[in-house]
């Protein structure tokens, strides 16, 4: 479920850091692994709630700047670990993803 990868240059996308500002959906197993590895606590997530498809998901909690995993300078404190949730690895990876986010009501600027 988790993928090890290099830290992307998030500034190359026109999403306006939407995930960073609004948080992302996280699978229950991902929450369990992050908490067990002590890189997150249960308080770092809200939920669980069922989405429109009936999948039960958690969401990353928000702090004053956005997602609780944001570092003070830029980027995610989960970068460089093999424990980044799949949504964070995949979105946004293209202009099509950004269009999907816009259609879903996520403001991109």
XYZ file of N, CA and C in Angstrom:
327
model
N 0.827 -1.188 0.000
C 0.000 0.000 0.000
C 0.872 1.253 0.000
N 1.982 1.259 0.729
C 2.860 2.418 0.762
C 3.927 2.268 -0.314
N 4.361 3.394 -0.858
C 5.342 3.402 -1.923
C 6.497 4.301 -1.523
N 7.739 3.803 -1.676
C 8.902 4.650 -1.413
C 9.200 5.430 -2.687
N 9.485 6.708 -2.567
C 9.672 7.563 -3.714
C 10.525 8.758 -3.331
N 10.924 9.510 -4.334
C 11.641 10.758 -4.088
C 10.641 11.868 -3.843
N 11.046 12.869 -3.084
C 10.169 14.009 -2.813
C 9.913 14.774 -4.101
N 8.648 14.969 -4.463
C 8.355 15.694 -5.702
C 8.523 17.198 -5.521
N 8.639 17.889 -6.633
C 8.655 19.342 -6.609
C 7.204 19.798 -6.710
N 6.537 19.935 -5.578
C 5.114 20.260 -5.559
C 4.824 21.573 -6.256
N 5.800 22.467 -6.334
C 5.559 23.768 -6.947
C 5.347 23.671 -8.451
N 5.605 22.502 -9.052
C 5.437 22.380 -10.493
C 3.968 22.197 -10.887
N 3.070 21.999 -9.942
C 1.667 21.805 -10.253
C 0.874 23.056 -9.920
N -0.204 23.260 -10.662
C -1.019 24.454 -10.440
C -2.154 24.192 -9.450
N -2.022 23.171 -8.632
C -3.082 22.831 -7.674
C -3.154 23.827 -6.532
N -2.113 24.637 -6.368
C -2.122 25.614 -5.285
C -2.018 24.946 -3.921
N -1.346 23.792 -3.860
C -1.168 23.060 -2.602
C -2.499 22.666 -1.974
N -3.483 22.297 -2.790
C -4.821 21.977 -2.282
C -4.785 20.886 -1.219
N -4.075 19.795 -1.470
C -4.017 18.719 -0.476
C -3.349 19.203 0.806
N -2.303 19.997 0.627
C -1.591 20.518 1.792
C -2.479 21.435 2.628
N -3.356 22.169 1.962
C -4.223 23.096 2.673
C -5.447 22.418 3.266
N -6.005 21.423 2.562
C -7.282 20.842 2.975
C -7.181 19.430 3.529
N -6.003 18.813 3.492
C -5.849 17.445 3.947
C -6.281 16.462 2.882
N -6.018 15.176 3.132
C -6.335 14.126 2.166
C -6.990 12.948 2.859
N -7.694 12.163 2.062
C -8.277 10.930 2.575
C -7.200 9.866 2.710
N -7.297 9.085 3.791
C -6.295 8.070 4.108
C -7.023 6.775 4.464
N -6.549 5.670 3.919
C -7.136 4.360 4.218
C -6.862 3.970 5.672
N -7.765 3.240 6.313
C -7.566 2.823 7.703
C -6.242 2.091 7.939
N -5.852 1.228 7.018
C -4.587 0.495 7.191
C -3.396 1.456 7.181
N -3.457 2.503 6.381
C -2.372 3.482 6.342
C -2.274 4.214 7.678
N -3.421 4.550 8.275
C -3.418 5.193 9.591
C -2.766 4.264 10.606
N -3.148 2.996 10.592
C -2.589 2.021 11.534
C -1.076 1.947 11.418
N -0.565 1.881 10.188
C 0.880 1.766 9.971
C 1.599 3.033 10.413
N 1.063 4.199 10.071
C 1.697 5.458 10.463
C 1.746 5.615 11.982
N 0.669 5.239 12.655
C 0.633 5.337 14.118
C 1.581 4.315 14.739
N 1.581 3.082 14.226
C 2.475 2.036 14.757
C 3.945 2.406 14.584
N 4.266 3.102 13.484
C 5.652 3.521 13.227
C 6.027 4.778 14.006
N 5.072 5.343 14.717
C 5.263 6.543 15.536
C 5.666 7.777 14.737
N 5.208 7.832 13.490
C 5.396 9.055 12.705
C 4.113 9.864 12.691
N 3.056 9.312 13.299
C 1.763 9.994 13.415
C 1.084 9.507 14.686
N 0.084 10.263 15.100
C -0.761 9.845 16.216
C -2.196 9.786 15.719
N -3.061 9.172 16.482
C -4.477 9.112 16.107
C -5.059 10.507 15.948
N -4.544 11.468 16.706
C -5.037 12.844 16.627
C -4.668 13.526 15.309
N -3.767 12.930 14.537
C -3.383 13.492 13.247
C -4.418 13.209 12.161
N -5.504 12.524 12.526
C -6.523 12.140 11.556
C -7.915 12.415 12.107
N -8.848 12.678 11.199
C -10.254 12.770 11.569
C -10.970 11.577 10.943
N -12.133 11.275 11.445
C -12.908 10.166 10.895
C -12.881 8.982 11.830
N -13.296 7.857 11.339
C -13.541 7.516 9.946
C -14.930 7.932 9.486
N -15.034 8.122 8.171
C -16.305 8.420 7.517
C -16.363 7.658 6.207
N -17.566 7.318 5.785
C -17.752 6.659 4.494
C -17.841 7.714 3.398
N -17.173 7.451 2.277
C -17.276 8.370 1.144
C -18.477 7.991 0.277
N -18.646 8.656 -0.850
C -19.790 8.408 -1.730
C -19.833 6.980 -2.258
N -18.672 6.356 -2.370
C -18.606 4.979 -2.866
C -18.789 3.955 -1.742
N -18.892 4.433 -0.506
C -19.053 3.535 0.626
C -17.758 3.094 1.269
N -16.614 3.594 0.756
C -15.325 3.266 1.361
C -15.174 4.036 2.666
N -14.666 3.375 3.685
C -14.441 4.016 4.979
C -13.025 4.586 4.976
N -12.935 5.903 5.189
C -11.661 6.600 5.124
C -11.488 7.530 6.313
N -10.238 7.793 6.633
C -9.873 8.841 7.566
C -9.432 10.028 6.723
N -9.185 11.158 7.340
C -8.666 12.335 6.643
C -7.576 12.933 7.517
N -6.526 13.436 6.878
C -5.484 14.073 7.676
C -6.074 15.311 8.338
N -5.768 15.474 9.603
C -6.275 16.616 10.370
C -5.622 17.896 9.865
N -6.238 19.001 10.203
C -5.725 20.302 9.780
C -5.246 21.101 10.977
N -4.153 21.803 10.766
C -3.646 22.743 11.748
C -3.804 24.145 11.182
N -3.149 25.131 11.769
C -3.294 26.514 11.310
C -2.882 26.734 9.855
N -1.912 25.969 9.358
C -1.419 26.137 7.983
C -2.019 25.138 7.012
N -2.728 24.149 7.506
C -3.264 23.103 6.633
C -2.981 21.737 7.222
N -2.673 20.772 6.368
C -2.431 19.396 6.792
C -1.406 19.351 7.931
N -1.667 18.525 8.927
C -0.777 18.444 10.090
C 0.600 17.893 9.741
N 0.746 17.318 8.559
C 2.045 16.771 8.167
C 2.933 17.773 7.431
N 2.456 19.000 7.244
C 3.280 20.027 6.605
C 4.459 20.398 7.489
N 5.623 20.526 6.860
C 6.789 21.015 7.588
C 6.729 22.542 7.619
N 7.488 23.139 8.511
C 7.431 24.595 8.660
C 7.964 25.322 7.435
N 8.929 24.741 6.711
C 9.482 25.421 5.542
C 8.676 25.114 4.283
N 8.483 23.886 3.925
C 7.691 23.445 2.791
C 7.809 21.937 2.689
N 6.818 21.325 2.161
C 6.863 19.887 1.976
C 6.240 19.143 3.139
N 6.271 17.862 3.042
C 5.603 16.979 3.985
C 6.620 16.281 4.874
N 6.306 16.158 6.150
C 7.252 15.478 7.040
C 7.277 13.973 6.804
N 6.396 13.463 5.948
C 6.438 12.044 5.585
C 7.311 11.790 4.359
N 7.744 12.880 3.670
C 8.678 12.706 2.548
C 9.930 12.021 3.063
N 10.491 11.178 2.250
C 11.714 10.491 2.639
C 11.471 9.250 3.473
N 10.223 8.953 3.773
C 9.901 7.711 4.471
C 9.121 6.833 3.502
N 9.074 5.549 3.754
C 8.255 4.681 2.899
C 6.797 4.666 3.346
N 6.395 5.638 4.152
C 5.090 5.594 4.798
C 4.111 6.667 4.327
N 4.339 7.237 3.176
C 3.431 8.275 2.700
C 2.160 7.630 2.143
N 0.982 8.072 2.599
C -0.265 7.492 2.087
C -0.354 7.574 0.570
N -0.988 6.582 -0.015
C -1.045 6.467 -1.473
C -1.668 7.697 -2.126
N -2.654 8.309 -1.507
C -3.252 9.512 -2.081
C -2.216 10.620 -2.200
N -1.361 10.748 -1.195
C -0.337 11.792 -1.200
C 0.718 11.532 -2.274
N 0.980 10.277 -2.555
C 1.954 9.925 -3.576
C 1.399 10.210 -4.965
N 0.119 9.957 -5.145
C -0.478 10.014 -6.475
C -1.037 11.374 -6.879
N -1.488 12.184 -5.968
C -2.227 13.393 -6.328
C -1.478 14.655 -5.941
N -1.454 15.670 -6.696
C -1.779 15.622 -8.116
C -0.537 15.246 -8.890
N -0.682 14.458 -9.894
C 0.479 14.083 -10.690
C 0.360 14.574 -12.122
N -0.738 15.252 -12.424
C -0.919 15.748 -13.787
C -1.959 16.861 -13.798
N -2.054 17.537 -14.923
C -3.090 18.553 -15.073
C -4.470 17.916 -14.999
N -4.601 16.665 -15.451
C -5.880 15.955 -15.365
C -6.297 15.783 -13.906
N -5.345 15.448 -13.041
C -5.647 15.334 -11.609
C -6.136 16.667 -11.057
N -5.517 17.738 -11.495
C -5.910 19.059 -11.026
C -7.336 19.360 -11.473
N -7.668 19.013 -12.718
C -9.035 19.211 -13.209
C -10.030 18.395 -12.388
N -9.648 17.175 -12.033
C -10.501 16.324 -11.191
C -10.734 16.992 -9.840
N -9.669 17.536 -9.260
C -9.781 18.190 -7.965
C -10.693 19.415 -8.064
N -10.548 20.166 -9.148
C -11.410 21.331 -9.341
C -12.863 20.914 -9.475
N -13.127 19.850 -10.230
C -14.483 19.362 -10.425
C -15.075 18.872 -9.112
N -14.207 18.439 -8.199
C -14.648 17.935 -6.909
C -14.816 19.060 -5.889
N -14.594 20.299 -6.340
C -14.823 21.444 -5.458
C -13.631 21.901 -4.678
N -12.451 21.380 -4.980
C -11.250 21.813 -4.274
C -10.695 23.034 -4.984
N -10.572 24.139 -4.282
C -10.037 25.361 -4.872
C -8.546 25.197 -5.118
N -8.083 25.632 -6.262
C -6.690 25.459 -6.612
C -5.910 26.759 -6.660
N -6.491 27.825 -6.244
C -5.707 29.054 -6.208
C -6.238 29.957 -5.118
